[in-house]
JSON list of C-alpha atoms in Angstrom, two decimals:
[
{"chain": "A", "resi": 271, "resn": "MET", "atom": "CA", "xyz": [-0.01, 0.01, 0.00]},
{"chain": "A", "resi": 272, "resn": "HIS", "atom": "CA", "xyz": [1.01, 3.57, 0.61]},
{"chain": "A", "resi": 273, "resn": "PHE", "atom": "CA", "xyz": [1.20, 3.95, 4.30]},
{"chain": "A", "resi": 274, "resn": "ASN", "atom": "CA", "xyz": [3.69, 3.20, 7.09]},
{"chain": "A", "resi": 275, "resn": "PRO", "atom": "CA", "xyz": [3.64, -0.37, 8.44]},
{"chain": "A", "resi": 276, "resn": "HIS", "atom": "CA", "xyz": [1.73, 0.59, 11.61]},
{"chain": "A", "resi": 277, "resn": "VAL", "atom": "CA", "xyz": [-0.97, 2.23, 9.69]},
{"chain": "A", "resi": 278, "resn": "GLU", "atom": "CA", "xyz": [-1.21, -0.65, 7.09]},
{"chain": "A", "resi": 279, "resn": "ALA", "atom": "CA", "xyz": [-1.50, -3.15, 9.85]},
{"chain": "A", "resi": 280, "resn": "ALA", "atom": "CA", "xyz": [-4.26, -1.18, 11.48]},
{"chain": "A", "resi": 281, "resn": "LEU", "atom": "CA", "xyz": [-6.43, -0.60, 8.47]},
{"chain": "A", "resi": 282, "resn": "PRO", "atom": "CA", "xyz": [-8.58, -3.74, 8.77]},
{"chain": "A", "resi": 283, "resn": "ASP", "atom": "CA", "xyz": [-9.39, -2.87, 12.33]},
{"chain": "A", "resi": 284, "resn": "ALA", "atom": "CA", "xyz": [-10.07, 0.79, 11.34]},
{"chain": "A", "resi": 285, "resn": "MET", "atom": "CA", "xyz": [-12.45, -0.35, 8.63]},
{"chain": "A", "resi": 286, "resn": "ALA", "atom": "CA", "xyz": [-14.13, -2.72, 10.95]},
{"chain": "A", "resi": 287, "resn": "VAL", "atom": "CA", "xyz": [-14.91, 0.32, 13.06]},
{"chain": "A", "resi": 288, "resn": "ALA", "atom": "CA", "xyz": [-16.22, 2.23, 10.13]},
{"chain": "A", "resi": 289, "resn": "ILE", "atom": "CA", "xyz": [-18.43, -0.83, 9.39]},
{"chain": "A", "resi": 290, "resn": "GLY", "atom": "CA", "xyz": [-19.66, -0.70, 12.91]},
{"chain": "A", "resi": 291, "resn": "GLU", "atom": "CA", "xyz": [-20.63, 2.96, 12.41]},
{"chain": "A", "resi": 292, "resn": "ALA", "atom": "CA", "xyz": [-22.32, 2.13, 9.21]},
{"chain": "A", "resi": 293, "resn": "ARG", "atom": "CA", "xyz": [-24.48, -0.45, 10.92]},
{"chain": "A", "resi": 294, "resn": "GLN", "atom": "CA", "xyz": [-25.80, 2.05, 13.32]},
{"chain": "A", "resi": 295, "resn": "ALA", "atom": "CA", "xyz": [-26.43, 4.59, 10.51]},
{"chain": "A", "resi": 296, "resn": "ASP", "atom": "CA", "xyz": [-29.73, 5.61, 8.83]},
{"chain": "A", "resi": 297, "resn": "ARG", "atom": "CA", "xyz": [-27.99, 4.68, 5.55]},
{"chain": "A", "resi": 298, "resn": "PRO", "atom": "CA", "xyz": [-25.14, 2.27, 5.72]},
{"chain": "A", "resi": 299, "resn": "PHE", "atom": "CA", "xyz": [-22.15, 4.46, 5.44]},
{"chain": "A", "resi": 300, "resn": "GLY", "atom": "CA", "xyz": [-19.46, 4.87, 8.07]},
{"chain": "A", "resi": 301, "resn": "ALA", "atom": "CA", "xyz": [-16.02, 6.60, 8.25]},
{"chain": "A", "resi": 302, "resn": "VAL", "atom": "CA", "xyz": [-13.11, 7.01, 10.69]},
{"chain": "A", "resi": 303, "resn": "LEU", "atom": "CA", "xyz": [-9.95, 9.02, 10.78]},
{"chain": "A", "resi": 304, "resn": "VAL", "atom": "CA", "xyz": [-6.87, 7.30, 11.86]},
{"chain": "A", "resi": 305, "resn": "ASP", "atom": "CA", "xyz": [-3.66, 8.84, 13.13]},
{"chain": "A", "resi": 306, "resn": "ALA", "atom": "CA", "xyz": [-1.21, 8.81, 10.06]},
{"chain": "A", "resi": 307, "resn": "GLU", "atom": "CA", "xyz": [1.70, 7.64, 12.23]},
{"chain": "A", "resi": 308, "resn": "ARG", "atom": "CA", "xyz": [0.29, 5.15, 14.73]},
{"chain": "A", "resi": 309, "resn": "GLY", "atom": "CA", "xyz": [-2.86, 3.98, 12.98]},
{"chain": "A", "resi": 310, "resn": "ASP", "atom": "CA", "xyz": [-5.19, 4.67, 15.96]},
{"chain": "A", "resi": 311, "resn": "VAL", "atom": "CA", "xyz": [-8.69, 5.64, 15.34]},
{"chain": "A", "resi": 312, "resn": "VAL", "atom": "CA", "xyz": [-9.08, 9.27, 16.41]},
{"chain": "A", "resi": 313, "resn": "ALA", "atom": "CA", "xyz": [-12.48, 10.10, 15.06]},
{"chain": "A", "resi": 314, "resn": "ARG", "atom": "CA", "xyz": [-15.57, 8.21, 13.90]},
{"chain": "A", "resi": 315, "resn": "ALA", "atom": "CA", "xyz": [-18.90, 9.03, 12.28]},
{"chain": "A", "resi": 316, "resn": "ARG", "atom": "CA", "xyz": [-21.79, 7.56, 10.35]},
{"chain": "A", "resi": 317, "resn": "ASN", "atom": "CA", "xyz": [-24.24, 8.93, 7.69]},
{"chain": "A", "resi": 318, "resn": "THR", "atom": "CA", "xyz": [-27.04, 10.99, 9.27]},
{"chain": "A", "resi": 319, "resn": "ALA", "atom": "CA", "xyz": [-28.40, 12.57, 5.94]},
{"chain": "A", "resi": 320, "resn": "SER", "atom": "CA", "xyz": [-31.99, 11.71, 6.77]},
{"chain": "A", "resi": 321, "resn": "SER", "atom": "CA", "xyz": [-31.82, 14.00, 9.81]},
{"chain": "A", "resi": 322, "resn": "GLY", "atom": "CA", "xyz": [-32.57, 16.92, 7.45]},
{"chain": "A", "resi": 323, "resn": "ASP", "atom": "CA", "xyz": [-29.06, 17.72, 6.53]},
{"chain": "A", "resi": 324, "resn": "PRO", "atom": "CA", "xyz": [-28.38, 16.25, 3.05]},
{"chain": "A", "resi": 325, "resn": "THR", "atom": "CA", "xyz": [-24.70, 17.01, 3.51]},
{"chain": "A", "resi": 326, "resn": "ALA", "atom": "CA", "xyz": [-24.43, 14.81, 6.60]},
{"chain": "A", "resi": 327, "resn": "HIS", "atom": "CA", "xyz": [-22.58, 11.89, 4.86]},
{"chain": "A", "resi": 328, "resn": "ALA", "atom": "CA", "xyz": [-20.19, 9.88, 6.93]},
{"chain": "A", "resi": 329, "resn": "GLU", "atom": "CA", "xyz": [-17.03, 11.48, 5.50]},
{"chain": "A", "resi": 330, "resn": "ILE", "atom": "CA", "xyz": [-18.33, 15.04, 6.05]},
{"chain": "A", "resi": 331, "resn": "ASN", "atom": "CA", "xyz": [-19.52, 14.06, 9.59]},
{"chain": "A", "resi": 332, "resn": "VAL", "atom": "CA", "xyz": [-16.15, 12.52, 10.56]},
{"chain": "A", "resi": 333, "resn": "ILE", "atom": "CA", "xyz": [-14.29, 15.68, 9.18]},
{"chain": "A", "resi": 334, "resn": "ARG", "atom": "CA", "xyz": [-16.61, 17.86, 11.21]},
{"chain": "A", "resi": 335, "resn": "ALA", "atom": "CA", "xyz": [-16.18, 15.64, 14.32]},
{"chain": "A", "resi": 336, "resn": "ALA", "atom": "CA", "xyz": [-12.37, 16.07, 14.13]},
{"chain": "A", "resi": 337, "resn": "GLY", "atom": "CA", "xyz": [-12.21, 19.74, 15.15]},
{"chain": "A", "resi": 338, "resn": "PRO", "atom": "CA", "xyz": [-13.83, 19.50, 18.59]},
{"chain": "A", "resi": 339, "resn": "LEU", "atom": "CA", "xyz": [-11.70, 16.58, 19.34]},
{"chain": "A", "resi": 340, "resn": "GLY", "atom": "CA", "xyz": [-8.54, 18.51, 18.58]},
{"chain": "A", "resi": 341, "resn": "VAL", "atom": "CA", "xyz": [-7.64, 16.23, 15.69]},
{"chain": "A", "resi": 342, "resn": "ALA", "atom": "CA", "xyz": [-5.36, 17.75, 13.08]},
{"chain": "A", "resi": 343, "resn": "LEU", "atom": "CA", "xyz": [-6.79, 16.57, 9.76]},
{"chain": "A", "resi": 344, "resn": "ASP", "atom": "CA", "xyz": [-3.46, 16.79, 8.01]},
{"chain": "A", "resi": 345, "resn": "ARG", "atom": "CA", "xyz": [-2.09, 14.05, 10.27]},
{"chain": "A", "resi": 346, "resn": "THR", "atom": "CA", "xyz": [-4.83, 11.59, 9.54]},
{"chain": "A", "resi": 347, "resn": "ILE", "atom": "CA", "xyz": [-6.00, 9.09, 6.96]},
{"chain": "A", "resi": 348, "resn": "LEU", "atom": "CA", "xyz": [-9.66, 8.73, 6.12]},
{"chain": "A", "resi": 349, "resn": "VAL", "atom": "CA", "xyz": [-11.09, 5.13, 6.17]},
{"chain": "A", "resi": 350, "resn": "THR", "atom": "CA", "xyz": [-14.61, 4.89, 4.65]},
{"chain": "A", "resi": 351, "resn": "THR", "atom": "CA", "xyz": [-16.90, 2.05, 3.96]},
{"chain": "A", "resi": 352, "resn": "ALA", "atom": "CA", "xyz": [-17.67, 3.26, 0.42]},
{"chain": "A", "resi": 353, "resn": "ALA", "atom": "CA", "xyz": [-16.30, 5.33, -2.35]},
{"chain": "A", "resi": 354, "resn": "PRO", "atom": "CA", "xyz": [-16.94, 9.04, -1.50]},
{"chain": "A", "resi": 355, "resn": "CYS", "atom": "CA", "xyz": [-19.47, 10.92, -3.66]},
{"chain": "A", "resi": 356, "resn": "VAL", "atom": "CA", "xyz": [-18.17, 14.07, -5.40]},
{"chain": "A", "resi": 357, "resn": "MET", "atom": "CA", "xyz": [-19.30, 16.33, -2.40]},
{"chain": "A", "resi": 358, "resn": "CYS", "atom": "CA", "xyz": [-17.48, 14.19, 0.07]},
{"chain": "A", "resi": 359, "resn": "ALA", "atom": "CA", "xyz": [-14.33, 13.63, -2.09]},
{"chain": "A", "resi": 360, "resn": "GLY", "atom": "CA", "xyz": [-14.07, 17.44, -2.54]},
{"chain": "A", "resi": 361, "resn": "ALA", "atom": "CA", "xyz": [-14.28, 17.84, 1.27]},
{"chain": "A", "resi": 362, "resn": "VAL", "atom": "CA", "xyz": [-11.69, 15.10, 1.80]},
{"chain": "A", "resi": 363, "resn": "ILE", "atom": "CA", "xyz": [-9.21, 16.79, -0.67]},
{"chain": "A", "resi": 364, "resn": "TRP", "atom": "CA", "xyz": [-9.71, 20.26, 0.96]},
{"chain": "A", "resi": 365, "resn": "SER", "atom": "CA", "xyz": [-9.44, 18.68, 4.48]},
{"chain": "A", "resi": 366, "resn": "ARG", "atom": "CA", "xyz": [-5.73, 17.83, 3.54]},
{"chain": "A", "resi": 367, "resn": "VAL", "atom": "CA", "xyz": [-5.84, 14.34, 5.04]},
{"chain": "A", "resi": 368, "resn": "GLN", "atom": "CA", "xyz": [-2.81, 12.25, 4.17]},
{"chain": "A", "resi": 369, "resn": "GLY", "atom": "CA", "xyz": [-4.71, 9.51, 2.34]},
{"chain": "A", "resi": 370, "resn": "VAL", "atom": "CA", "xyz": [-8.03, 7.73, 1.66]},
{"chain": "A", "resi": 371, "resn": "VAL", "atom": "CA", "xyz": [-8.82, 4.06, 2.25]},
{"chain": "A", "resi": 372, "resn": "VAL", "atom": "CA", "xyz": [-12.22, 2.72, 0.83]},
{"chain": "A", "resi": 373, "resn": "GLY", "atom": "CA", "xyz": [-13.89, -0.54, 1.41]},
{"chain": "A", "resi": 374, "resn": "CYS", "atom": "CA", "xyz": [-16.23, -0.86, -1.38]},
{"chain": "A", "resi": 375, "resn": "GLY", "atom": "CA", "xyz": [-15.54, 1.01, -4.61]},
{"chain": "A", "resi": 376, "resn": "ALA", "atom": "CA", "xyz": [-17.89, 2.87, -6.88]},
{"chain": "A", "resi": 377, "resn": "VAL", "atom": "CA", "xyz": [-18.29, 0.07, -9.46]},
{"chain": "A", "resi": 378, "resn": "ARG", "atom": "CA", "xyz": [-19.00, -2.57, -6.73]},
{"chain": "A", "resi": 379, "resn": "LEU", "atom": "CA", "xyz": [-21.51, -0.25, -5.10]},
{"chain": "A", "resi": 380, "resn": "ALA", "atom": "CA", "xyz": [-23.38, 0.31, -8.39]},
{"chain": "A", "resi": 381, "resn": "GLU", "atom": "CA", "xyz": [-23.39, -3.57, -8.99]},
{"chain": "A", "resi": 382, "resn": "LEU", "atom": "CA", "xyz": [-24.99, -3.84, -5.58]},
{"chain": "A", "resi": 383, "resn": "GLY", "atom": "CA", "xyz": [-27.78, -1.33, -6.52]},
{"chain": "A", "resi": 384, "resn": "TRP", "atom": "CA", "xyz": [-26.15, 1.83, -4.96]},
{"chain": "A", "resi": 385, "resn": "PRO", "atom": "CA", "xyz": [-25.29, 3.99, -7.82]},
{"chain": "A", "resi": 386, "resn": "GLY", "atom": "CA", "xyz": [-23.77, 7.35, -6.89]},
{"chain": "A", "resi": 387, "resn": "LEU", "atom": "CA", "xyz": [-22.46, 10.65, -8.10]},
{"chain": "A", "resi": 388, "resn": "VAL", "atom": "CA", "xyz": [-18.86, 9.59, -8.21]},
{"chain": "A", "resi": 389, "resn": "ILE", "atom": "CA", "xyz": [-15.76, 10.85, -10.23]},
{"chain": "A", "resi": 390, "resn": "PRO", "atom": "CA", "xyz": [-12.80, 8.39, -10.44]},
{"chain": "A", "resi": 391, "resn": "GLU", "atom": "CA", "xyz": [-10.23, 9.43, -7.77]},
{"chain": "A", "resi": 392, "resn": "ASP", "atom": "CA", "xyz": [-7.46, 9.72, -10.38]},
{"chain": "A", "resi": 393, "resn": "GLU", "atom": "CA", "xyz": [-9.50, 12.44, -12.24]},
{"chain": "A", "resi": 394, "resn": "LEU", "atom": "CA", "xyz": [-10.22, 14.22, -8.99]},
{"chain": "A", "resi": 395, "resn": "MET", "atom": "CA", "xyz": [-6.50, 14.15, -8.08]},
{"chain": "A", "resi": 396, "resn": "ALA", "atom": "CA", "xyz": [-5.61, 15.48, -11.51]},
{"chain": "A", "resi": 397, "resn": "ARG", "atom": "CA", "xyz": [-7.92, 18.46, -10.94]},
{"chain": "A", "resi": 398, "resn": "SER", "atom": "CA", "xyz": [-6.84, 19.13, -7.26]},
{"chain": "A", "resi": 399, "resn": "PRO", "atom": "CA", "xyz": [-4.66, 22.04, -6.42]},
{"chain": "A", "resi": 400, "resn": "PHE", "atom": "CA", "xyz": [-2.78, 19.74, -3.95]},
{"chain": "A", "resi": 401, "resn": "PRO", "atom": "CA", "xyz": [-0.44, 16.89, -4.49]},
{"chain": "A", "resi": 402, "resn": "PRO", "atom": "CA", "xyz": [-2.23, 13.49, -5.14]},
{"chain": "A", "resi": 403, "resn": "LEU", "atom": "CA", "xyz": [-3.45, 11.59, -2.10]},
{"chain": "A", "resi": 404, "resn": "PRO", "atom": "CA", "xyz": [-2.74, 8.01, -1.73]},
{"chain": "A", "resi": 405, "resn": "TRP", "atom": "CA", "xyz": [-6.13, 6.34, -2.46]},
{"chain": "A", "resi": 406, "resn": "VAL", "atom": "CA", "xyz": [-6.66, 2.75, -1.74]},
{"chain": "A", "resi": 407, "resn": "THR", "atom": "CA", "xyz": [-9.85, 0.72, -2.49]},
{"chain": "A", "resi": 408, "resn": "GLY", "atom": "CA", "xyz": [-10.85, -2.78, -1.45]},
{"chain": "A", "resi": 409, "resn": "VAL", "atom": "CA", "xyz": [-9.92, -3.05, 2.30]},
{"chain": "A", "resi": 410, "resn": "LEU", "atom": "CA", "xyz": [-12.30, -5.61, 3.81]},
{"chain": "A", "resi": 411, "resn": "GLU", "atom": "CA", "xyz": [-14.39, -5.15, 0.54]},
{"chain": "A", "resi": 412, "resn": "ASP", "atom": "CA", "xyz": [-16.43, -8.27, 0.92]},
{"chain": "A", "resi": 413, "resn": "GLU", "atom": "CA", "xyz": [-17.42, -7.46, 4.55]},
{"chain": "A", "resi": 414, "resn": "VAL", "atom": "CA", "xyz": [-18.36, -3.89, 3.53]},
{"chain": "A", "resi": 415, "resn": "ALA", "atom": "CA", "xyz": [-20.28, -5.09, 0.41]},
{"chain": "A", "resi": 416, "resn": "GLU", "atom": "CA", "xyz": [-22.49, -7.08, 2.74]},
{"chain": "A", "resi": 417, "resn": "LEU", "atom": "CA", "xyz": [-23.81, -3.80, 4.16]},
{"chain": "A", "resi": 418, "resn": "TYR", "atom": "CA", "xyz": [-25.12, -2.82, 0.77]},
{"chain": "A", "resi": 419, "resn": "ARG", "atom": "CA", "xyz": [-26.16, -6.18, -0.30]},
{"chain": "A", "resi": 420, "resn": "THR", "atom": "CA", "xyz": [-28.59, -6.40, 2.60]},
{"chain": "A", "resi": 421, "resn": "THR", "atom": "CA", "xyz": [-29.97, -2.81, 2.57]},
{"chain": "A", "resi": 422, "resn": "THR", "atom": "CA", "xyz": [-32.25, -1.16, 0.06]},
{"chain": "A", "resi": 423, "resn": "PRO", "atom": "CA", "xyz": [-31.03, 2.15, -1.24]},
{"chain": "A", "resi": 424, "resn": "PRO", "atom": "CA", "xyz": [-33.12, 5.29, -0.71]},
{"chain": "A", "resi": 425, "resn": "ARG", "atom": "CA", "xyz": [-35.07, 6.35, -3.81]}
]
């Protein structure tokens, strides 16, 4: 992968925490931030968009949660159950996290009946004013895909 050995070893556990958040969400999406040096989970969130805030996706919520916790976003890696939508991907890039780890990519999500507004990460990185982020897809993919296989997407 693209991260130090401590973080790489911690990614499956971090994704498991994100899956736990997704299981508690109104829509099955969860995200965590991990310390980019140690791999510890430092913030967690789930999708709460049905609360009346359509921007309350898991990735946005975990970025918002970091501030009050005193977490420096530029010292974290985002771990998320699903490929971020365009809104979330933009927020992730602007947040200056050190990398992104995705459980279930956009193609697999669409195959499971969860199409989204997604731009491939290489295209996003090419248009970003910042250096490209390491972006890894497929961590615990089968476990994450089960969230979407067993849940009906909103219409």
